[in-house]
Amino acid sequence: AQSVAQPEDQVNVAEGNPLTVKCTYSVSGNPYLFWYVQYPNRGLQFLLKYITGDNLVKGSYGFEAEFNKSQTSFHLKKPSALVSDSALYFCAVIKAAGNKLTFGGGTRVLVKP
Amino acid sequence: GAVVSQHPSWVICKSGTSVKIECRSLDFQATTMFWYRQFPKQSLMLMATSNEGSKATYEQGVEKDKFLINHASLTLSTLTVTSAHPEDSSFYICSATPRGQGFVGGYTFGSGTRLTVV
């Protein structure tokens, strides 16, 4: 079985401050990890993924995430948040040899001016 | 990049009628597409895996006779909600990945369909 946990339902941050959205996973074997962002009444937009290689992954719109195998985490980060980053963020995992994404519950990010 | 088009964006239908939602991969072929359902303020729940030229694989608890999936070509999958009822009201999202790339290529999502059954 595979699962993803996003422990925070909502994260509030002031514009210009660092943004972190937490994600931990549970999967047998090697995990493949993804972050997506969703704006109201829209589908999901891909931000970044970890398949193999460097633990620090850089993605779209200035986001990055660090794969930490010992802590089974894949936290999403942005050094300086923008108001336009306010959205719903999903972490997802897929196990090796699988093809089904399992999503976390989502974290709503609110960036205040 | 890969683009997935989903249509319609929103639909309102009467209870007891059927609604068809289309998911098209515009610039790539997809042997596999996925259909999700999302309740308000909740995560995405995988409903089924749509396989080109064969029957869809449904997740546990999803009624295959109610949610009919057809994947007749490498660029089109359809989800038909049959005999819709108010409890079927939800946000439905499809996703696909380019043929042969699997998850490594990343999954592209459609923009979603808001279904309201009255």
PDB file of C-alpha atoms in Angstrom:
ATOM      1  CA  ALA A   1       0.000   0.000   0.000  1.00  0.00           C
ATOM      2  CA  GLN A   2       1.090   3.554  -0.537  1.00  0.00           C
ATOM      3  CA  SER A   3      -0.014   6.700   1.220  1.00  0.00           C
ATOM      4  CA  VAL A   4       0.785  10.357   1.530  1.00  0.00           C
ATOM      5  CA  ALA A   5       0.210  12.662   4.446  1.00  0.00           C
ATOM      6  CA  GLN A   6       0.033  16.417   4.361  1.00  0.00           C
ATOM      7  CA  PRO A   7      -0.209  17.321   8.027  1.00  0.00           C
ATOM      8  CA  GLU A   8      -1.330  20.914   7.555  1.00  0.00           C
ATOM      9  CA  ASP A   9      -4.744  21.753   6.163  1.00  0.00           C
ATOM     10  CA  GLN A  10      -3.711  25.361   5.671  1.00  0.00           C
ATOM     11  CA  VAL A  11      -0.540  27.380   5.664  1.00  0.00           C
ATOM     12  CA  ASN A  12      -0.575  31.139   6.031  1.00  0.00           C
ATOM     13  CA  VAL A  13       2.442  33.188   5.063  1.00  0.00           C
ATOM     14  CA  ALA A  14       3.170  36.822   4.367  1.00  0.00           C
ATOM     15  CA  GLU A  15       4.219  37.796   0.874  1.00  0.00           C
ATOM     16  CA  GLY A  16       7.991  37.738   0.533  1.00  0.00           C
ATOM     17  CA  ASN A  17       8.472  35.215   3.317  1.00  0.00           C
ATOM     18  CA  PRO A  18       9.595  31.622   2.806  1.00  0.00           C
ATOM     19  CA  LEU A  19       6.882  29.075   2.132  1.00  0.00           C
ATOM     20  CA  THR A  20       7.023  25.425   3.180  1.00  0.00           C
ATOM     21  CA  VAL A  21       4.334  22.824   2.557  1.00  0.00           C
ATOM     22  CA  LYS A  22       4.963  19.526   4.294  1.00  0.00           C
ATOM     23  CA  CYS A  23       4.550  16.043   2.886  1.00  0.00           C
ATOM     24  CA  THR A  24       5.459  12.610   4.214  1.00  0.00           C
ATOM     25  CA  TYR A  25       4.949   9.356   2.418  1.00  0.00           C
ATOM     26  CA  SER A  26       4.710   5.646   2.980  1.00  0.00           C
ATOM     27  CA  VAL A  27       5.446   3.200   0.205  1.00  0.00           C
ATOM     28  CA  SER A  28       7.107  -0.140  -0.221  1.00  0.00           C
ATOM     29  CA  GLY A  29      10.192   0.130  -2.358  1.00  0.00           C
ATOM     30  CA  ASN A  30      11.401   3.248  -4.108  1.00  0.00           C
ATOM     31  CA  PRO A  31       8.946   6.126  -4.155  1.00  0.00           C
ATOM     32  CA  TYR A  32       8.336   8.504  -6.982  1.00  0.00           C
ATOM     33  CA  LEU A  33       7.017  11.783  -5.666  1.00  0.00           C
ATOM     34  CA  PHE A  34       5.129  14.662  -7.206  1.00  0.00           C
ATOM     35  CA  TRP A  35       3.785  18.076  -6.279  1.00  0.00           C
ATOM     36  CA  TYR A  36       0.788  19.624  -7.973  1.00  0.00           C
ATOM     37  CA  VAL A  37      -1.035  22.919  -7.507  1.00  0.00           C
ATOM     38  CA  GLN A  38      -4.743  23.496  -8.036  1.00  0.00           C
ATOM     39  CA  TYR A  39      -6.505  26.800  -8.500  1.00  0.00           C
ATOM     40  CA  PRO A  40     -10.268  27.082  -7.882  1.00  0.00           C
ATOM     41  CA  ASN A  41     -12.373  25.015 -10.275  1.00  0.00           C
ATOM     42  CA  ARG A  42      -9.350  23.991 -12.256  1.00  0.00           C
ATOM     43  CA  GLY A  43      -7.388  20.822 -12.818  1.00  0.00           C
ATOM     44  CA  LEU A  44      -4.000  20.142 -11.309  1.00  0.00           C
ATOM     45  CA  GLN A  45      -0.848  21.788 -12.580  1.00  0.00           C
ATOM     46  CA  PHE A  46       2.423  19.913 -12.307  1.00  0.00           C
ATOM     47  CA  LEU A  47       5.112  21.622 -10.226  1.00  0.00           C
ATOM     48  CA  LEU A  48       7.895  19.088  -9.859  1.00  0.00           C
ATOM     49  CA  LYS A  49       8.771  15.450  -9.386  1.00  0.00           C
ATOM     50  CA  TYR A  50      11.393  13.247  -7.817  1.00  0.00           C
ATOM     51  CA  ILE A  51      12.200  10.084  -9.698  1.00  0.00           C
ATOM     52  CA  THR A  52      15.880   9.527  -9.004  1.00  0.00           C
ATOM     53  CA  GLY A  53      19.102  11.483  -8.711  1.00  0.00           C
ATOM     54  CA  ASP A  54      19.634  14.639  -6.691  1.00  0.00           C
ATOM     55  CA  ASN A  55      17.522  14.891  -3.593  1.00  0.00           C
ATOM     56  CA  LEU A  56      16.858  18.579  -4.228  1.00  0.00           C
ATOM     57  CA  VAL A  57      14.436  19.002  -7.080  1.00  0.00           C
ATOM     58  CA  LYS A  58      13.706  22.344  -8.710  1.00  0.00           C
ATOM     59  CA  GLY A  59      10.392  22.913 -10.398  1.00  0.00           C
ATOM     60  CA  SER A  60       8.090  25.485 -11.886  1.00  0.00           C
ATOM     61  CA  TYR A  61       7.410  28.996 -10.557  1.00  0.00           C
ATOM     62  CA  GLY A  62      10.426  29.002  -8.248  1.00  0.00           C
ATOM     63  CA  PHE A  63       9.336  25.983  -6.214  1.00  0.00           C
ATOM     64  CA  GLU A  64      11.680  23.268  -5.051  1.00  0.00           C
ATOM     65  CA  ALA A  65      11.394  20.164  -2.917  1.00  0.00           C
ATOM     66  CA  GLU A  66      13.832  17.991  -1.050  1.00  0.00           C
ATOM     67  CA  PHE A  67      13.557  14.234  -0.974  1.00  0.00           C
ATOM     68  CA  ASN A  68      14.577  12.901   2.429  1.00  0.00           C
ATOM     69  CA  LYS A  69      14.571   9.137   2.494  1.00  0.00           C
ATOM     70  CA  SER A  70      15.388   8.753   6.184  1.00  0.00           C
ATOM     71  CA  GLN A  71      12.498  10.981   7.177  1.00  0.00           C
ATOM     72  CA  THR A  72      10.263   9.785   4.322  1.00  0.00           C
ATOM     73  CA  SER A  73       9.510  13.381   3.490  1.00  0.00           C
ATOM     74  CA  PHE A  74       9.214  15.518   0.383  1.00  0.00           C
ATOM     75  CA  HIS A  75       8.497  19.050   1.567  1.00  0.00           C
ATOM     76  CA  LEU A  76       7.745  21.764  -0.956  1.00  0.00           C
ATOM     77  CA  LYS A  77       9.509  25.083  -0.543  1.00  0.00           C
ATOM     78  CA  LYS A  78       9.682  28.519  -2.072  1.00  0.00           C
ATOM     79  CA  PRO A  79      12.140  31.118  -0.792  1.00  0.00           C
ATOM     80  CA  SER A  80       9.863  34.107  -1.313  1.00  0.00           C
ATOM     81  CA  ALA A  81       6.111  33.590  -1.574  1.00  0.00           C
ATOM     82  CA  LEU A  82       3.840  35.615  -3.848  1.00  0.00           C
ATOM     83  CA  VAL A  83       0.159  36.393  -3.378  1.00  0.00           C
ATOM     84  CA  SER A  84      -0.441  34.503  -6.618  1.00  0.00           C
ATOM     85  CA  ASP A  85       0.912  31.340  -4.952  1.00  0.00           C
ATOM     86  CA  SER A  86      -2.300  31.155  -2.941  1.00  0.00           C
ATOM     87  CA  ALA A  87      -3.848  27.857  -4.011  1.00  0.00           C
ATOM     88  CA  LEU A  88      -4.346  24.231  -3.031  1.00  0.00           C
ATOM     89  CA  TYR A  89      -1.237  22.073  -3.105  1.00  0.00           C
ATOM     90  CA  PHE A  90      -1.158  18.303  -3.423  1.00  0.00           C
ATOM     91  CA  CYS A  91       1.658  15.897  -2.805  1.00  0.00           C
ATOM     92  CA  ALA A  92       1.414  12.534  -4.555  1.00  0.00           C
ATOM     93  CA  VAL A  93       3.350   9.280  -4.607  1.00  0.00           C
ATOM     94  CA  ILE A  94       3.617   6.323  -6.905  1.00  0.00           C
ATOM     95  CA  LYS A  95       5.546   3.192  -6.166  1.00  0.00           C
ATOM     96  CA  ALA A  96       8.088   1.639  -8.482  1.00  0.00           C
ATOM     97  CA  ALA A  97       6.474  -0.593 -11.081  1.00  0.00           C
ATOM     98  CA  GLY A  98       3.137   1.006 -10.357  1.00  0.00           C
ATOM     99  CA  ASN A  99       1.197   3.576 -12.292  1.00  0.00           C
ATOM    100  CA  LYS A 100      -1.408   4.937  -9.905  1.00  0.00           C
ATOM    101  CA  LEU A 101      -0.904   8.221  -8.154  1.00  0.00           C
ATOM    102  CA  THR A 102      -1.968   8.425  -4.538  1.00  0.00           C
ATOM    103  CA  PHE A 103      -2.640  11.942  -3.347  1.00  0.00           C
ATOM    104  CA  GLY A 104      -2.323  13.566   0.023  1.00  0.00           C
ATOM    105  CA  GLY A 105      -5.260  15.450   1.445  1.00  0.00           C
ATOM    106  CA  GLY A 106      -4.028  18.776   0.152  1.00  0.00           C
ATOM    107  CA  THR A 107      -2.774  21.920   1.849  1.00  0.00           C
ATOM    108  CA  ARG A 108      -4.335  25.274   1.232  1.00  0.00           C
ATOM    109  CA  VAL A 109      -1.781  28.055   1.019  1.00  0.00           C
ATOM    110  CA  LEU A 110      -2.795  31.610   1.696  1.00  0.00           C
ATOM    111  CA  VAL A 111      -0.226  34.287   0.988  1.00  0.00           C
ATOM    112  CA  LYS A 112      -1.173  37.638   2.418  1.00  0.00           C
ATOM    113  CA  PRO A 113       0.106  40.919   0.975  1.00  0.00           C
TER     114      PRO A 113
ATOM    115  CA  GLY B   1       4.233  20.321 -23.406  1.00  0.00           C
ATOM    116  CA  ALA B   2       1.569  17.700 -23.009  1.00  0.00           C
ATOM    117  CA  VAL B   3      -1.958  19.090 -22.947  1.00  0.00           C
ATOM    118  CA  VAL B   4      -5.112  17.364 -21.797  1.00  0.00           C
ATOM    119  CA  SER B   5      -8.430  18.903 -22.731  1.00  0.00           C
ATOM    120  CA  GLN B   6     -11.522  18.086 -20.706  1.00  0.00           C
ATOM    121  CA  HIS B   7     -15.044  18.975 -21.797  1.00  0.00           C
ATOM    122  CA  PRO B   8     -17.415  20.293 -20.623  1.00  0.00           C
ATOM    123  CA  SER B   9     -16.019  22.501 -17.878  1.00  0.00           C
ATOM    124  CA  TRP B  10     -19.307  22.445 -16.080  1.00  0.00           C
ATOM    125  CA  VAL B  11     -22.663  20.818 -16.585  1.00  0.00           C
ATOM    126  CA  ILE B  12     -26.018  20.879 -14.845  1.00  0.00           C
ATOM    127  CA  CYS B  13     -28.346  17.982 -15.445  1.00  0.00           C
ATOM    128  CA  LYS B  14     -31.630  16.683 -14.127  1.00  0.00           C
ATOM    129  CA  SER B  15     -31.763  13.722 -11.819  1.00  0.00           C
ATOM    130  CA  GLY B  16     -32.124  10.485 -13.773  1.00  0.00           C
ATOM    131  CA  THR B  17     -30.379  11.672 -16.910  1.00  0.00           C
ATOM    132  CA  SER B  18     -26.918  10.702 -18.148  1.00  0.00           C
ATOM    133  CA  VAL B  19     -23.940  12.960 -18.677  1.00  0.00           C
ATOM    134  CA  LYS B  20     -20.837  12.328 -20.782  1.00  0.00           C
ATOM    135  CA  ILE B  21     -17.483  13.918 -20.004  1.00  0.00           C
ATOM    136  CA  GLU B  22     -14.682  13.858 -22.560  1.00  0.00           C
ATOM    137  CA  CYS B  23     -10.962  13.769 -21.920  1.00  0.00           C
ATOM    138  CA  ARG B  24      -8.632  14.329 -24.873  1.00  0.00           C
ATOM    139  CA  SER B  25      -4.870  14.305 -25.105  1.00  0.00           C
ATOM    140  CA  LEU B  26      -4.217  17.047 -27.651  1.00  0.00           C
ATOM    141  CA  ASP B  27      -0.580  16.586 -28.590  1.00  0.00           C
ATOM    142  CA  PHE B  28       0.263  13.089 -27.485  1.00  0.00           C
ATOM    143  CA  GLN B  29      -1.080   9.563 -27.459  1.00  0.00           C
ATOM    144  CA  ALA B  30      -2.149   8.015 -24.208  1.00  0.00           C
ATOM    145  CA  THR B  31      -2.767   4.314 -23.792  1.00  0.00           C
ATOM    146  CA  THR B  32      -3.821   4.960 -20.215  1.00  0.00           C
ATOM    147  CA  MET B  33      -5.939   7.710 -18.771  1.00  0.00           C
ATOM    148  CA  PHE B  34      -7.177   8.114 -15.235  1.00  0.00           C
ATOM    149  CA  TRP B  35     -10.449   9.461 -13.875  1.00  0.00           C
ATOM    150  CA  TYR B  36     -10.653  11.126 -10.483  1.00  0.00           C
ATOM    151  CA  ARG B  37     -13.414  12.539  -8.377  1.00  0.00           C
ATOM    152  CA  GLN B  38     -12.910  15.412  -5.993  1.00  0.00           C
ATOM    153  CA  PHE B  39     -15.350  16.456  -3.296  1.00  0.00           C
ATOM    154  CA  PRO B  40     -15.302  20.040  -1.980  1.00  0.00           C
ATOM    155  CA  LYS B  41     -12.195  20.804   0.018  1.00  0.00           C
ATOM    156  CA  GLN B  42     -11.029  17.216  -0.317  1.00  0.00           C
ATOM    157  CA  SER B  43      -8.368  15.344  -2.151  1.00  0.00           C
ATOM    158  CA  LEU B  44      -8.644  13.484  -5.426  1.00  0.00           C
ATOM    159  CA  MET B  45     -10.019   9.990  -5.345  1.00  0.00           C
ATOM    160  CA  LEU B  46      -9.044   7.680  -8.174  1.00  0.00           C
ATOM    161  CA  MET B  47     -12.167   6.199  -9.706  1.00  0.00           C
ATOM    162  CA  ALA B  48     -10.814   4.141 -12.547  1.00  0.00           C
ATOM    163  CA  THR B  49      -8.007   3.538 -14.977  1.00  0.00           C
ATOM    164  CA  SER B  50      -9.029   3.805 -18.600  1.00  0.00           C
ATOM    165  CA  ASN B  51      -7.144   1.520 -20.970  1.00  0.00           C
ATOM    166  CA  GLU B  52      -7.233   2.063 -24.733  1.00  0.00           C
ATOM    167  CA  GLY B  53      -8.964  -0.781 -26.480  1.00  0.00           C
ATOM    168  CA  SER B  54      -9.904  -2.663 -23.349  1.00  0.00           C
ATOM    169  CA  LYS B  55     -12.118  -2.457 -20.311  1.00  0.00           C
ATOM    170  CA  ALA B  56     -11.487   0.090 -17.633  1.00  0.00           C
ATOM    171  CA  THR B  57     -10.170  -0.958 -14.262  1.00  0.00           C
ATOM    172  CA  TYR B  58     -12.310   0.393 -11.458  1.00  0.00           C
ATOM    173  CA  GLU B  59     -11.209   1.127  -7.931  1.00  0.00           C
ATOM    174  CA  GLN B  60     -12.909  -0.620  -5.073  1.00  0.00           C
ATOM    175  CA  GLY B  61     -16.265   0.869  -4.262  1.00  0.00           C
ATOM    176  CA  VAL B  62     -16.792   2.566  -7.619  1.00  0.00           C
ATOM    177  CA  GLU B  63     -19.870   1.335  -9.492  1.00  0.00           C
ATOM    178  CA  LYS B  64     -18.787   0.421 -12.983  1.00  0.00           C
ATOM    179  CA  ASP B  65     -22.356   0.348 -14.265  1.00  0.00           C
ATOM    180  CA  LYS B  66     -22.914   3.864 -13.051  1.00  0.00           C
ATOM    181  CA  PHE B  67     -19.650   5.354 -14.234  1.00  0.00           C
ATOM    182  CA  LEU B  68     -19.123   4.042 -17.742  1.00  0.00           C
ATOM    183  CA  ILE B  69     -15.680   4.561 -19.208  1.00  0.00           C
ATOM    184  CA  ASN B  70     -14.800   4.204 -22.863  1.00  0.00           C
ATOM    185  CA  HIS B  71     -11.291   4.619 -24.249  1.00  0.00           C
ATOM    186  CA  ALA B  72     -11.872   4.079 -27.921  1.00  0.00           C
ATOM    187  CA  SER B  73      -8.747   5.785 -29.240  1.00  0.00           C
ATOM    188  CA  LEU B  74      -5.287   6.780 -28.099  1.00  0.00           C
ATOM    189  CA  THR B  75      -6.403  10.368 -27.595  1.00  0.00           C
ATOM    190  CA  LEU B  76      -9.900  10.122 -26.178  1.00  0.00           C
ATOM    191  CA  SER B  77     -11.467   8.695 -23.048  1.00  0.00           C
ATOM    192  CA  THR B  78     -15.031   9.367 -21.971  1.00  0.00           C
ATOM    193  CA  LEU B  79     -16.747   9.062 -18.620  1.00  0.00           C
ATOM    194  CA  THR B  80     -20.524   8.724 -18.654  1.00  0.00           C
ATOM    195  CA  VAL B  81     -22.410   9.195 -15.426  1.00  0.00           C
ATOM    196  CA  THR B  82     -25.573   7.182 -15.925  1.00  0.00           C
ATOM    197  CA  SER B  83     -28.865   7.899 -14.203  1.00  0.00           C
ATOM    198  CA  ALA B  84     -27.262  10.737 -12.309  1.00  0.00           C
ATOM    199  CA  HIS B  85     -28.441  11.659  -8.844  1.00  0.00           C
ATOM    200  CA  PRO B  86     -27.637  14.648  -6.627  1.00  0.00           C
ATOM    201  CA  GLU B  87     -25.029  12.626  -4.740  1.00  0.00           C
ATOM    202  CA  ASP B  88     -23.092  12.286  -8.000  1.00  0.00           C
ATOM    203  CA  SER B  89     -22.534  16.033  -8.010  1.00  0.00           C
ATOM    204  CA  SER B  90     -18.821  16.539  -7.819  1.00  0.00           C
ATOM    205  CA  PHE B  91     -15.714  17.734  -9.624  1.00  0.00           C
ATOM    206  CA  TYR B  92     -14.390  15.129 -12.052  1.00  0.00           C
ATOM    207  CA  ILE B  93     -10.821  15.301 -13.343  1.00  0.00           C
ATOM    208  CA  CYS B  94      -8.990  13.172 -15.879  1.00  0.00           C
ATOM    209  CA  SER B  95      -5.278  12.724 -16.354  1.00  0.00           C
ATOM    210  CA  ALA B  96      -2.982  11.085 -18.868  1.00  0.00           C
ATOM    211  CA  THR B  97       0.658  10.465 -19.553  1.00  0.00           C
ATOM    212  CA  PRO B  98       2.333  10.161 -22.949  1.00  0.00           C
ATOM    213  CA  ARG B  99       2.417   6.691 -24.394  1.00  0.00           C
ATOM    214  CA  GLY B 100       5.483   4.765 -23.361  1.00  0.00           C
ATOM    215  CA  GLN B 101       6.595   7.266 -20.725  1.00  0.00           C
ATOM    216  CA  GLY B 102       4.596   6.015 -17.803  1.00  0.00           C
ATOM    217  CA  PHE B 103       4.847   8.043 -14.658  1.00  0.00           C
ATOM    218  CA  VAL B 104       8.357   9.262 -15.513  1.00  0.00           C
ATOM    219  CA  GLY B 105       6.836  11.618 -18.030  1.00  0.00           C
ATOM    220  CA  GLY B 106       4.598  13.043 -15.403  1.00  0.00           C
ATOM    221  CA  TYR B 107       0.844  13.061 -15.432  1.00  0.00           C
ATOM    222  CA  THR B 108      -1.014  15.869 -17.157  1.00  0.00           C
ATOM    223  CA  PHE B 109      -4.419  16.752 -15.811  1.00  0.00           C
ATOM    224  CA  GLY B 110      -7.470  18.111 -17.521  1.00  0.00           C
ATOM    225  CA  SER B 111      -9.094  21.273 -16.218  1.00  0.00           C
ATOM    226  CA  GLY B 112     -11.911  19.333 -14.617  1.00  0.00           C
ATOM    227  CA  THR B 113     -15.680  19.138 -14.984  1.00  0.00           C
ATOM    228  CA  ARG B 114     -18.057  20.465 -12.355  1.00  0.00           C
ATOM    229  CA  LEU B 115     -21.163  18.269 -12.416  1.00  0.00           C
ATOM    230  CA  THR B 116     -24.289  19.449 -10.635  1.00  0.00           C
ATOM    231  CA  VAL B 117     -27.302  17.165 -10.585  1.00  0.00           C
ATOM    232  CA  VAL B 118     -30.586  18.843  -9.696  1.00  0.00           C
TER     233      VAL B 118
END
